[in-house]
C-alpha cells in the first residue's frame, strides 16, 4: 500500500515507502537478551548521496496489555521531530503483544539538518481508538490508545554513510513518569 505524502522537504514521499524489508540477524548486530520489558527493534540508514533517511520498524515485544482477554491490535506512529509533518504509521497487527511489521519509511532530510532531528515512535492500540456503546461507535479522545513510546535522537546519523544500524529500544508507558530517550548511534 502507498501512503500519501507531500513534496515538501523532509516529508515522506509515497514512492519511498517499502513493505517487508528483509534483514538478517547478522546485519542487525542485535542482542535483545540484555533488555527486558516493552521494547521495539528499529533500523536506521542514512544515504548521504541521496539525503534519504530510511527507518525500518521490525518488531516489538512484551507490549503492555490491560488483561489477557483484551490483547491489543498494535501499530506504530512515526513522527519526525521537530518538523511534525504528516504522521506515518505501520499497518496494525491483530491481537499481539509481540507484533512484527517489517515496514520501511523514508524521509528526505538534507545532511546539514540530520543532527537536529528526532523520531518519536508511539505504539498505539487500534482497539483503543474506538469505544462501542450499544450499536454506536464513537471516537475515544485523548491518548488512551497509546500503549508505549520512545524518542530516537539522530545526532550522529550523518556520519554513517550507507551502513544499516539496528537496535532494540525500551518503550515507556504513557503513564510512566519518565519517557525513555535513546541515542541511536
CSV table of C-alpha atoms in Angstrom, one decimal:
chain,number,residue,atom,x,y,z
A,1,UNK,CA,0.0,0.0,0.0
A,2,UNK,CA,1.1,3.5,-0.7
A,3,UNK,CA,0.9,6.4,1.8
A,4,UNK,CA,0.3,9.9,0.5
A,5,UNK,CA,2.9,12.5,1.2
A,6,UNK,CA,3.9,15.9,0.1
A,7,UNK,CA,6.8,17.1,-1.9
A,8,UNK,CA,7.8,19.5,0.9
A,9,UNK,CA,11.4,18.9,2.1
A,10,UNK,CA,11.6,16.3,4.9
A,11,UNK,CA,8.0,15.0,4.3
A,12,UNK,CA,7.9,11.3,3.5
A,13,UNK,CA,7.1,10.8,-0.2
A,14,UNK,CA,4.7,8.0,-1.2
A,15,UNK,CA,7.1,6.3,-3.6
A,16,UNK,CA,9.7,6.0,-0.8
A,17,UNK,CA,7.6,3.6,1.4
A,18,UNK,CA,8.6,0.0,1.2
A,19,UNK,CA,7.0,-3.1,2.7
A,20,UNK,CA,8.6,-6.3,4.1
A,21,UNK,CA,12.2,-5.3,4.1
A,22,UNK,CA,14.2,-8.4,4.8
A,23,UNK,CA,17.2,-8.1,7.1
A,24,UNK,CA,19.3,-10.9,8.6
A,25,UNK,CA,20.3,-11.2,12.2
A,26,UNK,CA,24.0,-10.8,11.2
A,27,UNK,CA,23.2,-7.4,9.6
A,28,UNK,CA,21.3,-6.3,12.7
A,29,UNK,CA,24.2,-6.9,15.2
A,30,UNK,CA,21.4,-7.0,17.9
A,31,UNK,CA,21.1,-8.9,21.2
A,32,UNK,CA,17.8,-8.4,22.9
A,33,UNK,CA,18.5,-10.7,25.8
A,34,UNK,CA,20.1,-7.8,27.7
A,35,UNK,CA,16.9,-5.8,27.8
A,36,UNK,CA,13.5,-6.7,29.3
A,37,UNK,CA,10.1,-5.1,29.3
A,38,UNK,CA,8.4,-3.4,26.3
A,39,UNK,CA,10.8,-2.7,23.5
A,40,UNK,CA,11.0,-2.1,19.8
A,41,UNK,CA,13.6,-3.1,17.1
A,42,UNK,CA,14.4,-0.3,14.7
A,43,UNK,CA,16.9,0.0,11.9
A,44,UNK,CA,18.2,3.3,10.5
A,45,UNK,CA,20.2,4.1,7.4
A,46,UNK,CA,21.2,7.5,6.1
A,47,UNK,CA,22.1,7.6,2.4
A,48,UNK,CA,24.4,10.6,2.2
A,49,UNK,CA,24.4,10.8,-1.6
A,50,UNK,CA,20.6,10.9,-1.9
A,51,UNK,CA,20.0,12.5,1.5
A,52,UNK,CA,17.4,9.9,2.5
A,53,UNK,CA,16.9,8.5,6.0
A,54,UNK,CA,15.4,5.0,6.0
A,55,UNK,CA,13.6,4.0,9.2
A,56,UNK,CA,12.6,0.3,9.4
A,57,UNK,CA,10.2,-0.8,12.1
A,58,UNK,CA,10.9,-4.5,12.6
A,59,UNK,CA,9.0,-5.7,15.6
A,60,UNK,CA,8.1,-5.1,19.2
A,61,UNK,CA,8.0,-7.4,22.2
A,62,UNK,CA,6.4,-7.5,25.6
A,63,UNK,CA,3.8,-4.8,24.8
A,64,UNK,CA,1.6,-4.0,27.8
A,65,UNK,CA,-2.0,-5.2,28.0
A,66,UNK,CA,-4.7,-4.4,30.5
A,67,UNK,CA,-5.8,-8.1,30.7
A,68,UNK,CA,-5.2,-11.3,28.8
A,69,UNK,CA,-8.6,-11.4,27.3
A,70,UNK,CA,-8.1,-8.0,25.5
A,71,UNK,CA,-4.9,-8.3,23.6
A,72,UNK,CA,-4.0,-5.1,21.6
A,73,UNK,CA,-4.1,-4.6,17.8
A,74,UNK,CA,-0.8,-2.6,17.8
A,75,UNK,CA,0.6,-0.3,15.1
A,76,UNK,CA,3.4,2.3,15.3
A,77,UNK,CA,3.1,6.0,14.6
A,78,UNK,CA,6.4,7.5,13.3
A,79,UNK,CA,6.7,11.3,13.9
A,80,UNK,CA,9.8,13.2,12.6
A,81,UNK,CA,10.7,15.9,15.1
A,82,UNK,CA,10.9,18.9,15.2
A,83,UNK,CA,9.1,19.1,11.8
A,84,UNK,CA,5.9,17.3,12.8
A,85,UNK,CA,4.9,16.5,9.2
A,86,UNK,CA,2.0,14.2,8.5
A,87,UNK,CA,2.4,11.2,10.8
A,88,UNK,CA,3.4,8.0,9.2
A,89,UNK,CA,2.2,4.6,10.5
A,90,UNK,CA,2.7,0.9,10.1
A,91,UNK,CA,-0.2,-1.4,9.4
A,92,UNK,CA,-1.8,-2.9,12.6
A,93,UNK,CA,-1.2,-6.4,13.7
A,94,UNK,CA,-4.3,-8.2,15.1
A,95,UNK,CA,-4.2,-9.3,18.7
A,96,UNK,CA,-0.5,-9.4,19.5
A,97,UNK,CA,1.9,-8.3,22.3
A,98,UNK,CA,4.9,-9.2,20.1
A,99,UNK,CA,3.9,-7.8,16.7
A,100,UNK,CA,6.1,-8.0,13.6
A,101,UNK,CA,5.8,-5.2,10.9
A,102,UNK,CA,9.0,-5.2,8.8
A,103,UNK,CA,8.0,-1.8,7.2
A,104,UNK,CA,10.4,0.8,6.0
A,105,UNK,CA,9.7,4.5,5.8
A,106,UNK,CA,12.0,7.0,4.1
A,107,UNK,CA,12.4,10.8,4.6
A,108,UNK,CA,14.2,13.4,2.6
A,109,UNK,CA,16.5,15.2,5.0
A,110,UNK,CA,19.4,17.4,4.0
A,111,UNK,CA,22.7,16.3,5.5
A,112,UNK,CA,23.1,19.5,7.5
A,113,UNK,CA,19.7,19.0,9.2
A,114,UNK,CA,20.0,15.4,10.3
A,115,UNK,CA,21.7,16.3,13.6
A,116,UNK,CA,18.6,18.3,14.6
A,117,UNK,CA,16.1,15.5,14.1
A,118,UNK,CA,14.5,13.1,16.4
A,119,UNK,CA,12.0,10.3,15.7
A,120,UNK,CA,9.0,9.8,18.1
A,121,UNK,CA,7.8,6.2,17.9
A,122,UNK,CA,4.4,5.7,19.5
A,123,UNK,CA,2.9,2.1,19.7
A,124,UNK,CA,-0.8,2.5,19.6
A,125,UNK,CA,-3.6,0.0,20.2
A,126,UNK,CA,-6.0,0.2,17.3
A,127,UNK,CA,-8.8,-1.2,19.5
A,128,UNK,CA,-8.4,1.7,21.9
A,129,UNK,CA,-9.2,4.3,19.3
A,130,UNK,CA,-12.9,3.5,19.3
A,131,UNK,CA,-15.4,2.7,22.0
A,132,UNK,CA,-18.6,0.8,21.4
A,133,UNK,CA,-21.8,2.0,23.1
A,134,UNK,CA,-24.6,-0.4,22.1
A,135,UNK,CA,-24.7,-0.3,18.3
A,136,UNK,CA,-22.9,3.0,18.0
A,137,UNK,CA,-19.1,3.5,17.8
A,138,UNK,CA,-17.5,6.7,19.0
A,139,UNK,CA,-14.0,8.0,18.7
A,140,UNK,CA,-12.2,8.0,22.0
A,141,UNK,CA,-10.5,11.2,22.9
A,142,UNK,CA,-7.0,11.6,24.4
A,143,UNK,CA,-4.1,9.3,24.5
A,144,UNK,CA,-6.0,6.2,25.8
A,145,UNK,CA,-4.9,4.2,22.8
A,146,UNK,CA,-1.2,4.8,23.3
A,147,UNK,CA,0.5,1.7,24.7
A,148,UNK,CA,4.1,3.0,24.9
A,149,UNK,CA,6.6,5.2,23.2
A,150,UNK,CA,10.3,6.2,22.8
A,151,UNK,CA,12.2,9.1,21.1
A,152,UNK,CA,15.2,8.4,19.0
A,153,UNK,CA,17.9,11.1,18.7
A,154,UNK,CA,19.6,11.2,15.3
A,155,UNK,CA,22.5,13.4,16.4
A,156,UNK,CA,25.2,11.2,14.7
A,157,UNK,CA,23.3,9.8,11.8
A,158,UNK,CA,25.1,11.9,9.1
A,159,UNK,CA,28.4,10.2,9.9
A,160,UNK,CA,27.1,6.8,8.8
A,161,UNK,CA,27.2,6.6,5.0
A,162,UNK,CA,25.0,3.7,3.9
A,163,UNK,CA,25.5,1.3,6.9
A,164,UNK,CA,22.3,0.0,8.4
A,165,UNK,CA,22.3,0.2,12.2
A,166,UNK,CA,19.7,-1.8,14.2
A,167,UNK,CA,18.9,-1.7,17.9
A,168,UNK,CA,16.3,-2.5,20.5
A,169,UNK,CA,14.8,0.5,22.3
A,170,UNK,CA,13.0,0.4,25.6
A,171,UNK,CA,9.4,1.7,25.4
A,172,UNK,CA,7.9,3.7,28.2
A,173,UNK,CA,4.2,3.6,29.1
A,174,UNK,CA,2.3,6.9,28.7
A,175,UNK,CA,1.5,6.9,32.5
A,176,UNK,CA,5.2,6.4,33.2
A,177,UNK,CA,6.9,9.4,35.0
A,178,UNK,CA,10.0,9.3,32.7
A,179,UNK,CA,10.0,9.0,28.9
A,180,UNK,CA,12.9,6.9,27.6
A,181,UNK,CA,15.0,8.9,25.1
A,182,UNK,CA,17.7,6.9,23.3
A,183,UNK,CA,20.5,7.9,21.1
A,184,UNK,CA,20.6,5.7,18.1
A,185,UNK,CA,24.2,5.8,17.1
